[in-house]
Amino acid sequence: MAKGMTFAFNGTEFTVEPVKIDRRKLYGWSEIHAFDDDGNECVLVATDASGTVVIPKGGVGLGMVSGDGKWVARSQIKTVTTDGRDAVMTPSSYGKVNLLAEKVAMEQLLDCSITSFYHLRDADPALIALIGDDIYTFAYCYRDSYETSPAFLLVSEINGKRELFMLVGAENVFEFIGLNEIAVADEGDVEDDDDSDDIDFSML
């Protein structure tokens, strides 16, 4: 069963059920299977740096070590900001009430690369009417995290019915590139057209 989300709009709370729409559901997918000469399916394995030791699937993991090479448990690690202060954990968007108070223009949505697309199935018609043709944004995170992603709520018409959708993405950082001064094309020493060598046939 999909997780539910709760939104607050003008003091009224609405609960929706986000259903992720991915490319696999839209276009299907393909799989590649490898078999040996006897028809047995091959299994992906890893090797060590020398390439002589075969490591079965599941035999390789990630770990963290300190500068002196000692093992560091995950519980010993904490996240800090750039100025050294402890970072604040943001609760999951599925475990809190998400306030819809910030309305944005289409340009802000287009400035983001959309990474996830959700259909908010069976959304309350009152919430759809409140959003209308506007776009609302809020900070989204799937699980408790130190980082959030911009999410956008908007309404679109599907088969004659207005439906609510949520788009999650990452903000693109655009750097303006321009000239400090306007360059002038140097035409150089362009000779004027000299008509002195033209032949006047009326003189013949």
mmCIF file with all atom_site columns, C-alpha atoms in Angstrom:
data_model
loop_
_atom_site.group_PDB
_atom_site.id
_atom_site.type_symbol
_atom_site.label_atom_id
_atom_site.label_alt_id
_atom_site.label_comp_id
_atom_site.label_asym_id
_atom_site.label_entity_id
_atom_site.label_seq_id
_atom_site.pdbx_PDB_ins_code
_atom_site.Cartn_x
_atom_site.Cartn_y
_atom_site.Cartn_z
_atom_site.occupancy
_atom_site.B_iso_or_equiv
_atom_site.pdbx_formal_charge
_atom_site.auth_seq_id
_atom_site.auth_comp_id
_atom_site.auth_asym_id
_atom_site.auth_atom_id
_atom_site.pdbx_PDB_model_num
ATOM 1   C CA . MET A 1 1   ? 0.000   0.000   0.000   1.00 0.00 ? 1   MET A CA 1
ATOM 2   C CA . ALA A 1 2   ? 1.355   3.417   -0.934  1.00 0.00 ? 2   ALA A CA 1
ATOM 3   C CA . LYS A 1 3   ? 2.281   5.922   1.719   1.00 0.00 ? 3   LYS A CA 1
ATOM 4   C CA . GLY A 1 4   ? -0.109  8.788   2.300   1.00 0.00 ? 4   GLY A CA 1
ATOM 5   C CA . MET A 1 5   ? 0.767   12.470  2.436   1.00 0.00 ? 5   MET A CA 1
ATOM 6   C CA . THR A 1 6   ? -1.043  15.271  4.224   1.00 0.00 ? 6   THR A CA 1
ATOM 7   C CA . PHE A 1 7   ? -1.210  18.840  2.957   1.00 0.00 ? 7   PHE A CA 1
ATOM 8   C CA . ALA A 1 8   ? -2.468  21.911  4.754   1.00 0.00 ? 8   ALA A CA 1
ATOM 9   C CA . PHE A 1 9   ? -4.066  24.650  2.664   1.00 0.00 ? 9   PHE A CA 1
ATOM 10  C CA . ASN A 1 10  ? -5.563  27.726  4.338   1.00 0.00 ? 10  ASN A CA 1
ATOM 11  C CA . GLY A 1 11  ? -5.972  25.833  7.597   1.00 0.00 ? 11  GLY A CA 1
ATOM 12  C CA . THR A 1 12  ? -7.640  22.776  6.040   1.00 0.00 ? 12  THR A CA 1
ATOM 13  C CA . GLU A 1 13  ? -5.835  19.432  5.867   1.00 0.00 ? 13  GLU A CA 1
ATOM 14  C CA . PHE A 1 14  ? -6.086  17.051  2.918   1.00 0.00 ? 14  PHE A CA 1
ATOM 15  C CA . THR A 1 15  ? -4.712  13.508  2.709   1.00 0.00 ? 15  THR A CA 1
ATOM 16  C CA . VAL A 1 16  ? -3.639  12.096  -0.653  1.00 0.00 ? 16  VAL A CA 1
ATOM 17  C CA . GLU A 1 17  ? -2.057  8.889   -1.917  1.00 0.00 ? 17  GLU A CA 1
ATOM 18  C CA . PRO A 1 18  ? 0.965   9.533   -4.158  1.00 0.00 ? 18  PRO A CA 1
ATOM 19  C CA . VAL A 1 19  ? 1.444   6.945   -6.887  1.00 0.00 ? 19  VAL A CA 1
ATOM 20  C CA . LYS A 1 20  ? 4.816   7.149   -8.606  1.00 0.00 ? 20  LYS A CA 1
ATOM 21  C CA . ILE A 1 21  ? 4.751   7.125   -12.382 1.00 0.00 ? 21  ILE A CA 1
ATOM 22  C CA . ASP A 1 22  ? 8.037   5.928   -13.838 1.00 0.00 ? 22  ASP A CA 1
ATOM 23  C CA . ARG A 1 23  ? 9.311   5.157   -17.310 1.00 0.00 ? 23  ARG A CA 1
ATOM 24  C CA . ARG A 1 24  ? 8.972   1.399   -16.739 1.00 0.00 ? 24  ARG A CA 1
ATOM 25  C CA . LYS A 1 25  ? 5.217   1.765   -16.271 1.00 0.00 ? 25  LYS A CA 1
ATOM 26  C CA . LEU A 1 26  ? 4.879   4.000   -19.329 1.00 0.00 ? 26  LEU A CA 1
ATOM 27  C CA . TYR A 1 27  ? 7.237   2.340   -21.815 1.00 0.00 ? 27  TYR A CA 1
ATOM 28  C CA . GLY A 1 28  ? 8.005   -1.064  -20.354 1.00 0.00 ? 28  GLY A CA 1
ATOM 29  C CA . TRP A 1 29  ? 11.550  -2.400  -19.961 1.00 0.00 ? 29  TRP A CA 1
ATOM 30  C CA . SER A 1 30  ? 13.965  -4.968  -21.258 1.00 0.00 ? 30  SER A CA 1
ATOM 31  C CA . GLU A 1 31  ? 16.265  -7.371  -19.437 1.00 0.00 ? 31  GLU A CA 1
ATOM 32  C CA . ILE A 1 32  ? 19.471  -9.052  -20.570 1.00 0.00 ? 32  ILE A CA 1
ATOM 33  C CA . HIS A 1 33  ? 20.221  -12.582 -19.373 1.00 0.00 ? 33  HIS A CA 1
ATOM 34  C CA . ALA A 1 34  ? 23.515  -14.368 -20.027 1.00 0.00 ? 34  ALA A CA 1
ATOM 35  C CA . PHE A 1 35  ? 23.801  -18.164 -20.324 1.00 0.00 ? 35  PHE A CA 1
ATOM 36  C CA . ASP A 1 36  ? 26.742  -20.487 -20.636 1.00 0.00 ? 36  ASP A CA 1
ATOM 37  C CA . ASP A 1 37  ? 27.163  -23.138 -23.309 1.00 0.00 ? 37  ASP A CA 1
ATOM 38  C CA . ASP A 1 38  ? 25.101  -25.617 -21.253 1.00 0.00 ? 38  ASP A CA 1
ATOM 39  C CA . GLY A 1 39  ? 22.151  -23.244 -20.932 1.00 0.00 ? 39  GLY A CA 1
ATOM 40  C CA . ASN A 1 40  ? 22.789  -22.343 -17.301 1.00 0.00 ? 40  ASN A CA 1
ATOM 41  C CA . GLU A 1 41  ? 22.163  -18.712 -16.414 1.00 0.00 ? 41  GLU A CA 1
ATOM 42  C CA . CYS A 1 42  ? 25.339  -16.830 -15.561 1.00 0.00 ? 42  CYS A CA 1
ATOM 43  C CA . VAL A 1 43  ? 25.687  -15.051 -12.223 1.00 0.00 ? 43  VAL A CA 1
ATOM 44  C CA . LEU A 1 44  ? 27.452  -11.723 -11.871 1.00 0.00 ? 44  LEU A CA 1
ATOM 45  C CA . VAL A 1 45  ? 30.449  -11.840 -9.510  1.00 0.00 ? 45  VAL A CA 1
ATOM 46  C CA . ALA A 1 46  ? 33.292  -9.527  -8.559  1.00 0.00 ? 46  ALA A CA 1
ATOM 47  C CA . THR A 1 47  ? 37.040  -10.041 -8.400  1.00 0.00 ? 47  THR A CA 1
ATOM 48  C CA . ASP A 1 48  ? 39.812  -8.601  -6.272  1.00 0.00 ? 48  ASP A CA 1
ATOM 49  C CA . ALA A 1 49  ? 42.361  -6.103  -7.558  1.00 0.00 ? 49  ALA A CA 1
ATOM 50  C CA . SER A 1 50  ? 44.540  -8.885  -8.930  1.00 0.00 ? 50  SER A CA 1
ATOM 51  C CA . GLY A 1 51  ? 41.657  -10.453 -10.840 1.00 0.00 ? 51  GLY A CA 1
ATOM 52  C CA . THR A 1 52  ? 42.502  -13.926 -9.504  1.00 0.00 ? 52  THR A CA 1
ATOM 53  C CA . VAL A 1 53  ? 40.058  -14.159 -6.570  1.00 0.00 ? 53  VAL A CA 1
ATOM 54  C CA . VAL A 1 54  ? 36.363  -14.552 -7.402  1.00 0.00 ? 54  VAL A CA 1
ATOM 55  C CA . ILE A 1 55  ? 33.997  -12.863 -4.935  1.00 0.00 ? 55  ILE A CA 1
ATOM 56  C CA . PRO A 1 56  ? 30.366  -14.121 -5.103  1.00 0.00 ? 56  PRO A CA 1
ATOM 57  C CA . LYS A 1 57  ? 27.431  -11.737 -5.266  1.00 0.00 ? 57  LYS A CA 1
ATOM 58  C CA . GLY A 1 58  ? 26.867  -10.123 -1.871  1.00 0.00 ? 58  GLY A CA 1
ATOM 59  C CA . GLY A 1 59  ? 30.478  -10.564 -0.840  1.00 0.00 ? 59  GLY A CA 1
ATOM 60  C CA . VAL A 1 60  ? 31.430  -6.928  -1.415  1.00 0.00 ? 60  VAL A CA 1
ATOM 61  C CA . GLY A 1 61  ? 30.287  -4.090  0.835   1.00 0.00 ? 61  GLY A CA 1
ATOM 62  C CA . LEU A 1 62  ? 31.105  -0.512  1.668   1.00 0.00 ? 62  LEU A CA 1
ATOM 63  C CA . GLY A 1 63  ? 32.745  0.616   4.879   1.00 0.00 ? 63  GLY A CA 1
ATOM 64  C CA . MET A 1 64  ? 34.219  3.757   6.377   1.00 0.00 ? 64  MET A CA 1
ATOM 65  C CA . VAL A 1 65  ? 37.633  4.146   7.935   1.00 0.00 ? 65  VAL A CA 1
ATOM 66  C CA . SER A 1 66  ? 39.312  7.018   9.729   1.00 0.00 ? 66  SER A CA 1
ATOM 67  C CA . GLY A 1 67  ? 42.439  8.800   8.564   1.00 0.00 ? 67  GLY A CA 1
ATOM 68  C CA . ASP A 1 68  ? 44.606  6.302   10.446  1.00 0.00 ? 68  ASP A CA 1
ATOM 69  C CA . GLY A 1 69  ? 42.856  3.302   8.868   1.00 0.00 ? 69  GLY A CA 1
ATOM 70  C CA . LYS A 1 70  ? 40.572  2.327   11.775  1.00 0.00 ? 70  LYS A CA 1
ATOM 71  C CA . TRP A 1 71  ? 37.027  1.129   11.165  1.00 0.00 ? 71  TRP A CA 1
ATOM 72  C CA . VAL A 1 72  ? 34.354  3.755   11.852  1.00 0.00 ? 72  VAL A CA 1
ATOM 73  C CA . ALA A 1 73  ? 30.809  2.725   12.755  1.00 0.00 ? 73  ALA A CA 1
ATOM 74  C CA . ARG A 1 74  ? 27.978  4.635   11.113  1.00 0.00 ? 74  ARG A CA 1
ATOM 75  C CA . SER A 1 75  ? 26.663  5.647   14.545  1.00 0.00 ? 75  SER A CA 1
ATOM 76  C CA . GLN A 1 76  ? 29.892  7.580   15.124  1.00 0.00 ? 76  GLN A CA 1
ATOM 77  C CA . ILE A 1 77  ? 29.349  9.803   12.102  1.00 0.00 ? 77  ILE A CA 1
ATOM 78  C CA . LYS A 1 78  ? 27.327  12.986  12.193  1.00 0.00 ? 78  LYS A CA 1
ATOM 79  C CA . THR A 1 79  ? 26.437  15.580  9.584   1.00 0.00 ? 79  THR A CA 1
ATOM 80  C CA . VAL A 1 80  ? 27.556  19.166  10.037  1.00 0.00 ? 80  VAL A CA 1
ATOM 81  C CA . THR A 1 81  ? 27.064  22.381  8.093   1.00 0.00 ? 81  THR A CA 1
ATOM 82  C CA . THR A 1 82  ? 29.839  24.240  6.311   1.00 0.00 ? 82  THR A CA 1
ATOM 83  C CA . ASP A 1 83  ? 30.446  26.333  9.435   1.00 0.00 ? 83  ASP A CA 1
ATOM 84  C CA . GLY A 1 84  ? 30.818  23.248  11.647  1.00 0.00 ? 84  GLY A CA 1
ATOM 85  C CA . ARG A 1 85  ? 27.428  23.293  13.361  1.00 0.00 ? 85  ARG A CA 1
ATOM 86  C CA . ASP A 1 86  ? 25.286  20.164  13.675  1.00 0.00 ? 86  ASP A CA 1
ATOM 87  C CA . ALA A 1 87  ? 22.924  19.843  10.715  1.00 0.00 ? 87  ALA A CA 1
ATOM 88  C CA . VAL A 1 88  ? 19.199  19.671  11.440  1.00 0.00 ? 88  VAL A CA 1
ATOM 89  C CA . MET A 1 89  ? 17.353  16.561  10.297  1.00 0.00 ? 89  MET A CA 1
ATOM 90  C CA . THR A 1 90  ? 14.230  17.242  8.228   1.00 0.00 ? 90  THR A CA 1
ATOM 91  C CA . PRO A 1 91  ? 11.388  14.761  8.844   1.00 0.00 ? 91  PRO A CA 1
ATOM 92  C CA . SER A 1 92  ? 9.937   12.778  5.973   1.00 0.00 ? 92  SER A CA 1
ATOM 93  C CA . SER A 1 93  ? 7.210   14.483  3.971   1.00 0.00 ? 93  SER A CA 1
ATOM 94  C CA . TYR A 1 94  ? 5.094   11.370  4.569   1.00 0.00 ? 94  TYR A CA 1
ATOM 95  C CA . GLY A 1 95  ? 5.197   11.722  8.355   1.00 0.00 ? 95  GLY A CA 1
ATOM 96  C CA . LYS A 1 96  ? 4.213   15.379  8.768   1.00 0.00 ? 96  LYS A CA 1
ATOM 97  C CA . VAL A 1 97  ? 1.755   17.972  7.509   1.00 0.00 ? 97  VAL A CA 1
ATOM 98  C CA . ASN A 1 98  ? 3.121   19.763  4.448   1.00 0.00 ? 98  ASN A CA 1
ATOM 99  C CA . LEU A 1 99  ? 2.102   23.403  4.317   1.00 0.00 ? 99  LEU A CA 1
ATOM 100 C CA . LEU A 1 100 ? 1.070   24.731  0.911   1.00 0.00 ? 100 LEU A CA 1
ATOM 101 C CA . ALA A 1 101 ? 1.698   28.451  1.210   1.00 0.00 ? 101 ALA A CA 1
ATOM 102 C CA . GLU A 1 102 ? 4.232   29.303  -1.495  1.00 0.00 ? 102 GLU A CA 1
ATOM 103 C CA . LYS A 1 103 ? 2.922   29.905  -4.986  1.00 0.00 ? 103 LYS A CA 1
ATOM 104 C CA . VAL A 1 104 ? 5.482   30.002  -7.810  1.00 0.00 ? 104 VAL A CA 1
ATOM 105 C CA . ALA A 1 105 ? 5.568   30.918  -11.476 1.00 0.00 ? 105 ALA A CA 1
ATOM 106 C CA . MET A 1 106 ? 6.057   28.388  -14.257 1.00 0.00 ? 106 MET A CA 1
ATOM 107 C CA . GLU A 1 107 ? 9.627   29.672  -14.763 1.00 0.00 ? 107 GLU A CA 1
ATOM 108 C CA . GLN A 1 108 ? 10.679  28.364  -11.338 1.00 0.00 ? 108 GLN A CA 1
ATOM 109 C CA . LEU A 1 109 ? 9.353   24.913  -12.188 1.00 0.00 ? 109 LEU A CA 1
ATOM 110 C CA . LEU A 1 110 ? 11.151  24.958  -15.532 1.00 0.00 ? 110 LEU A CA 1
ATOM 111 C CA . ASP A 1 111 ? 14.398  25.898  -13.766 1.00 0.00 ? 111 ASP A CA 1
ATOM 112 C CA . CYS A 1 112 ? 14.399  22.435  -12.134 1.00 0.00 ? 112 CYS A CA 1
ATOM 113 C CA . SER A 1 113 ? 15.296  19.043  -13.526 1.00 0.00 ? 113 SER A CA 1
ATOM 114 C CA . ILE A 1 114 ? 12.369  16.804  -12.627 1.00 0.00 ? 114 ILE A CA 1
ATOM 115 C CA . THR A 1 115 ? 13.509  13.462  -11.209 1.00 0.00 ? 115 THR A CA 1
ATOM 116 C CA . SER A 1 116 ? 10.229  11.973  -9.903  1.00 0.00 ? 116 SER A CA 1
ATOM 117 C CA . PHE A 1 117 ? 6.623   12.264  -11.018 1.00 0.00 ? 117 PHE A CA 1
ATOM 118 C CA . TYR A 1 118 ? 3.631   11.333  -8.847  1.00 0.00 ? 118 TYR A CA 1
ATOM 119 C CA . HIS A 1 119 ? -0.102  11.126  -9.441  1.00 0.00 ? 119 HIS A CA 1
ATOM 120 C CA . LEU A 1 120 ? -1.929  12.150  -6.249  1.00 0.00 ? 120 LEU A CA 1
ATOM 121 C CA . ARG A 1 121 ? -4.697  9.657   -6.711  1.00 0.00 ? 121 ARG A CA 1
ATOM 122 C CA . ASP A 1 122 ? -8.211  10.366  -5.405  1.00 0.00 ? 122 ASP A CA 1
ATOM 123 C CA . ALA A 1 123 ? -7.273  13.870  -4.273  1.00 0.00 ? 123 ALA A CA 1
ATOM 124 C CA . ASP A 1 124 ? -10.088 15.823  -2.652  1.00 0.00 ? 124 ASP A CA 1
ATOM 125 C CA . PRO A 1 125 ? -11.875 17.934  -5.308  1.00 0.00 ? 125 PRO A CA 1
ATOM 126 C CA . ALA A 1 126 ? -11.756 20.828  -2.827  1.00 0.00 ? 126 ALA A CA 1
ATOM 127 C CA . LEU A 1 127 ? -7.937  20.702  -2.833  1.00 0.00 ? 127 LEU A CA 1
ATOM 128 C CA . ILE A 1 128 ? -7.874  20.546  -6.628  1.00 0.00 ? 128 ILE A CA 1
ATOM 129 C CA . ALA A 1 129 ? -10.185 23.567  -6.780  1.00 0.00 ? 129 ALA A CA 1
ATOM 130 C CA . LEU A 1 130 ? -8.013  25.511  -4.309  1.00 0.00 ? 130 LEU A CA 1
ATOM 131 C CA . ILE A 1 131 ? -4.870  24.903  -6.355  1.00 0.00 ? 131 ILE A CA 1
ATOM 132 C CA . GLY A 1 132 ? -6.672  25.638  -9.612  1.00 0.00 ? 132 GLY A CA 1
ATOM 133 C CA . ASP A 1 133 ? -4.297  26.779  -12.355 1.00 0.00 ? 133 ASP A CA 1
ATOM 134 C CA . ASP A 1 134 ? -1.561  27.801  -9.910  1.00 0.00 ? 134 ASP A CA 1
ATOM 135 C CA . ILE A 1 135 ? 1.623   25.944  -8.960  1.00 0.00 ? 135 ILE A CA 1
ATOM 136 C CA . TYR A 1 136 ? 2.549   25.454  -5.300  1.00 0.00 ? 136 TYR A CA 1
ATOM 137 C CA . THR A 1 137 ? 5.925   24.338  -3.993  1.00 0.00 ? 137 THR A CA 1
ATOM 138 C CA . PHE A 1 138 ? 7.213   22.841  -0.749  1.00 0.00 ? 138 PHE A CA 1
ATOM 139 C CA . ALA A 1 139 ? 10.369  21.121  0.534   1.00 0.00 ? 139 ALA A CA 1
ATOM 140 C CA . TYR A 1 140 ? 10.141  17.365  -0.061  1.00 0.00 ? 140 TYR A CA 1
ATOM 141 C CA . CYS A 1 141 ? 12.102  14.420  1.302   1.00 0.00 ? 141 CYS A CA 1
ATOM 142 C CA . TYR A 1 142 ? 11.109  10.780  1.004   1.00 0.00 ? 142 TYR A CA 1
ATOM 143 C CA . ARG A 1 143 ? 12.596  9.804   4.349   1.00 0.00 ? 143 ARG A CA 1
ATOM 144 C CA . ASP A 1 144 ? 14.130  11.717  7.257   1.00 0.00 ? 144 ASP A CA 1
ATOM 145 C CA . SER A 1 145 ? 17.060  13.525  5.710   1.00 0.00 ? 145 SER A CA 1
ATOM 146 C CA . TYR A 1 146 ? 19.414  16.475  5.978   1.00 0.00 ? 146 TYR A CA 1
ATOM 147 C CA . GLU A 1 147 ? 18.589  17.519  2.440   1.00 0.00 ? 147 GLU A CA 1
ATOM 148 C CA . THR A 1 148 ? 15.301  18.348  0.758   1.00 0.00 ? 148 THR A CA 1
ATOM 149 C CA . SER A 1 149 ? 14.212  18.632  -2.853  1.00 0.00 ? 149 SER A CA 1
ATOM 150 C CA . PRO A 1 150 ? 11.852  21.177  -4.374  1.00 0.00 ? 150 PRO A CA 1
ATOM 151 C CA . ALA A 1 151 ? 8.430   19.675  -5.060  1.00 0.00 ? 151 ALA A CA 1
ATOM 152 C CA . PHE A 1 152 ? 5.603   21.201  -7.058  1.00 0.00 ? 152 PHE A CA 1
ATOM 153 C CA . LEU A 1 153 ? 1.860   20.573  -6.986  1.00 0.00 ? 153 LEU A CA 1
ATOM 154 C CA . LEU A 1 154 ? -0.174  21.324  -10.084 1.00 0.00 ? 154 LEU A CA 1
ATOM 155 C CA . VAL A 1 155 ? -3.448  20.309  -11.677 1.00 0.00 ? 155 VAL A CA 1
ATOM 156 C CA . SER A 1 156 ? -3.789  18.799  -15.134 1.00 0.00 ? 156 SER A CA 1
ATOM 157 C CA . GLU A 1 157 ? -6.763  17.516  -17.068 1.00 0.00 ? 157 GLU A CA 1
ATOM 158 C CA . ILE A 1 158 ? -6.746  13.810  -17.922 1.00 0.00 ? 158 ILE A CA 1
ATOM 159 C CA . ASN A 1 159 ? -9.587  12.398  -20.039 1.00 0.00 ? 159 ASN A CA 1
ATOM 160 C CA . GLY A 1 160 ? -11.770 15.346  -19.136 1.00 0.00 ? 160 GLY A CA 1
ATOM 161 C CA . LYS A 1 161 ? -11.087 15.047  -15.398 1.00 0.00 ? 161 LYS A CA 1
ATOM 162 C CA . ARG A 1 162 ? -8.873  17.398  -13.407 1.00 0.00 ? 162 ARG A CA 1
ATOM 163 C CA . GLU A 1 163 ? -6.192  15.468  -11.530 1.00 0.00 ? 163 GLU A CA 1
ATOM 164 C CA . LEU A 1 164 ? -3.501  16.532  -9.056  1.00 0.00 ? 164 LEU A CA 1
ATOM 165 C CA . PHE A 1 165 ? 0.168   15.771  -9.687  1.00 0.00 ? 165 PHE A CA 1
ATOM 166 C CA . MET A 1 166 ? 3.392   16.237  -7.740  1.00 0.00 ? 166 MET A CA 1
ATOM 167 C CA . LEU A 1 167 ? 6.731   16.815  -9.461  1.00 0.00 ? 167 LEU A CA 1
ATOM 168 C CA . VAL A 1 168 ? 9.972   16.434  -7.509  1.00 0.00 ? 168 VAL A CA 1
ATOM 169 C CA . GLY A 1 169 ? 13.263  17.665  -8.878  1.00 0.00 ? 169 GLY A CA 1
ATOM 170 C CA . ALA A 1 170 ? 16.580  19.379  -8.382  1.00 0.00 ? 170 ALA A CA 1
ATOM 171 C CA . GLU A 1 171 ? 17.170  23.053  -8.919  1.00 0.00 ? 171 GLU A CA 1
ATOM 172 C CA . ASN A 1 172 ? 19.508  23.865  -11.780 1.00 0.00 ? 172 ASN A CA 1
ATOM 173 C CA . VAL A 1 173 ? 22.178  26.458  -11.122 1.00 0.00 ? 173 VAL A CA 1
ATOM 174 C CA . PHE A 1 174 ? 22.608  28.713  -14.125 1.00 0.00 ? 174 PHE A CA 1
ATOM 175 C CA . GLU A 1 175 ? 25.684  30.904  -14.426 1.00 0.00 ? 175 GLU A CA 1
ATOM 176 C CA . PHE A 1 176 ? 25.318  34.039  -16.503 1.00 0.00 ? 176 PHE A CA 1
ATOM 177 C CA . ILE A 1 177 ? 27.999  34.447  -19.115 1.00 0.00 ? 177 ILE A CA 1
ATOM 178 C CA . GLY A 1 178 ? 28.330  37.832  -20.782 1.00 0.00 ? 178 GLY A CA 1
ATOM 179 C CA . LEU A 1 179 ? 30.769  40.393  -22.114 1.00 0.00 ? 179 LEU A CA 1
ATOM 180 C CA . ASN A 1 180 ? 32.091  43.143  -19.860 1.00 0.00 ? 180 ASN A CA 1
ATOM 181 C CA . GLU A 1 181 ? 32.277  45.446  -22.808 1.00 0.00 ? 181 GLU A CA 1
ATOM 182 C CA . ILE A 1 182 ? 30.836  45.427  -26.264 1.00 0.00 ? 182 ILE A CA 1
ATOM 183 C CA . ALA A 1 183 ? 33.342  44.442  -28.899 1.00 0.00 ? 183 ALA A CA 1
ATOM 184 C CA . VAL A 1 184 ? 33.526  46.364  -32.124 1.00 0.00 ? 184 VAL A CA 1
ATOM 185 C CA . ALA A 1 185 ? 34.345  44.504  -35.286 1.00 0.00 ? 185 ALA A CA 1
ATOM 186 C CA . ASP A 1 186 ? 37.571  45.858  -36.756 1.00 0.00 ? 186 ASP A CA 1
ATOM 187 C CA . GLU A 1 187 ? 36.996  46.312  -40.419 1.00 0.00 ? 187 GLU A CA 1
ATOM 188 C CA . GLY A 1 188 ? 40.669  47.065  -40.979 1.00 0.00 ? 188 GLY A CA 1
ATOM 189 C CA . ASP A 1 189 ? 41.833  49.003  -43.990 1.00 0.00 ? 189 ASP A CA 1
ATOM 190 C CA . VAL A 1 190 ? 38.929  48.398  -46.320 1.00 0.00 ? 190 VAL A CA 1
ATOM 191 C CA . GLU A 1 191 ? 39.617  49.988  -49.675 1.00 0.00 ? 191 GLU A CA 1
ATOM 192 C CA . ASP A 1 192 ? 36.874  52.041  -51.244 1.00 0.00 ? 192 ASP A CA 1
ATOM 193 C CA . ASP A 1 193 ? 35.530  50.792  -54.502 1.00 0.00 ? 193 ASP A CA 1
ATOM 194 C CA . ASP A 1 194 ? 37.515  52.385  -57.303 1.00 0.00 ? 194 ASP A CA 1
ATOM 195 C CA . ASP A 1 195 ? 35.459  52.865  -60.434 1.00 0.00 ? 195 ASP A CA 1
ATOM 196 C CA . SER A 1 196 ? 38.322  54.486  -62.360 1.00 0.00 ? 196 SER A CA 1
ATOM 197 C CA . ASP A 1 197 ? 39.040  51.283  -64.239 1.00 0.00 ? 197 ASP A CA 1
ATOM 198 C CA . ASP A 1 198 ? 35.457  50.774  -65.309 1.00 0.00 ? 198 ASP A CA 1
ATOM 199 C CA . ILE A 1 199 ? 34.959  50.833  -69.033 1.00 0.00 ? 199 ILE A CA 1
ATOM 200 C CA . ASP A 1 200 ? 32.472  53.310  -70.384 1.00 0.00 ? 200 ASP A CA 1
ATOM 201 C CA . PHE A 1 201 ? 31.227  51.654  -73.555 1.00 0.00 ? 201 PHE A CA 1
ATOM 202 C CA . SER A 1 202 ? 29.702  54.960  -74.746 1.00 0.00 ? 202 SER A CA 1
ATOM 203 C CA . MET A 1 203 ? 33.256  56.186  -75.383 1.00 0.00 ? 203 MET A CA 1
ATOM 204 C CA . LEU A 1 204 ? 33.858  53.472  -77.979 1.00 0.00 ? 204 LEU A CA 1
#
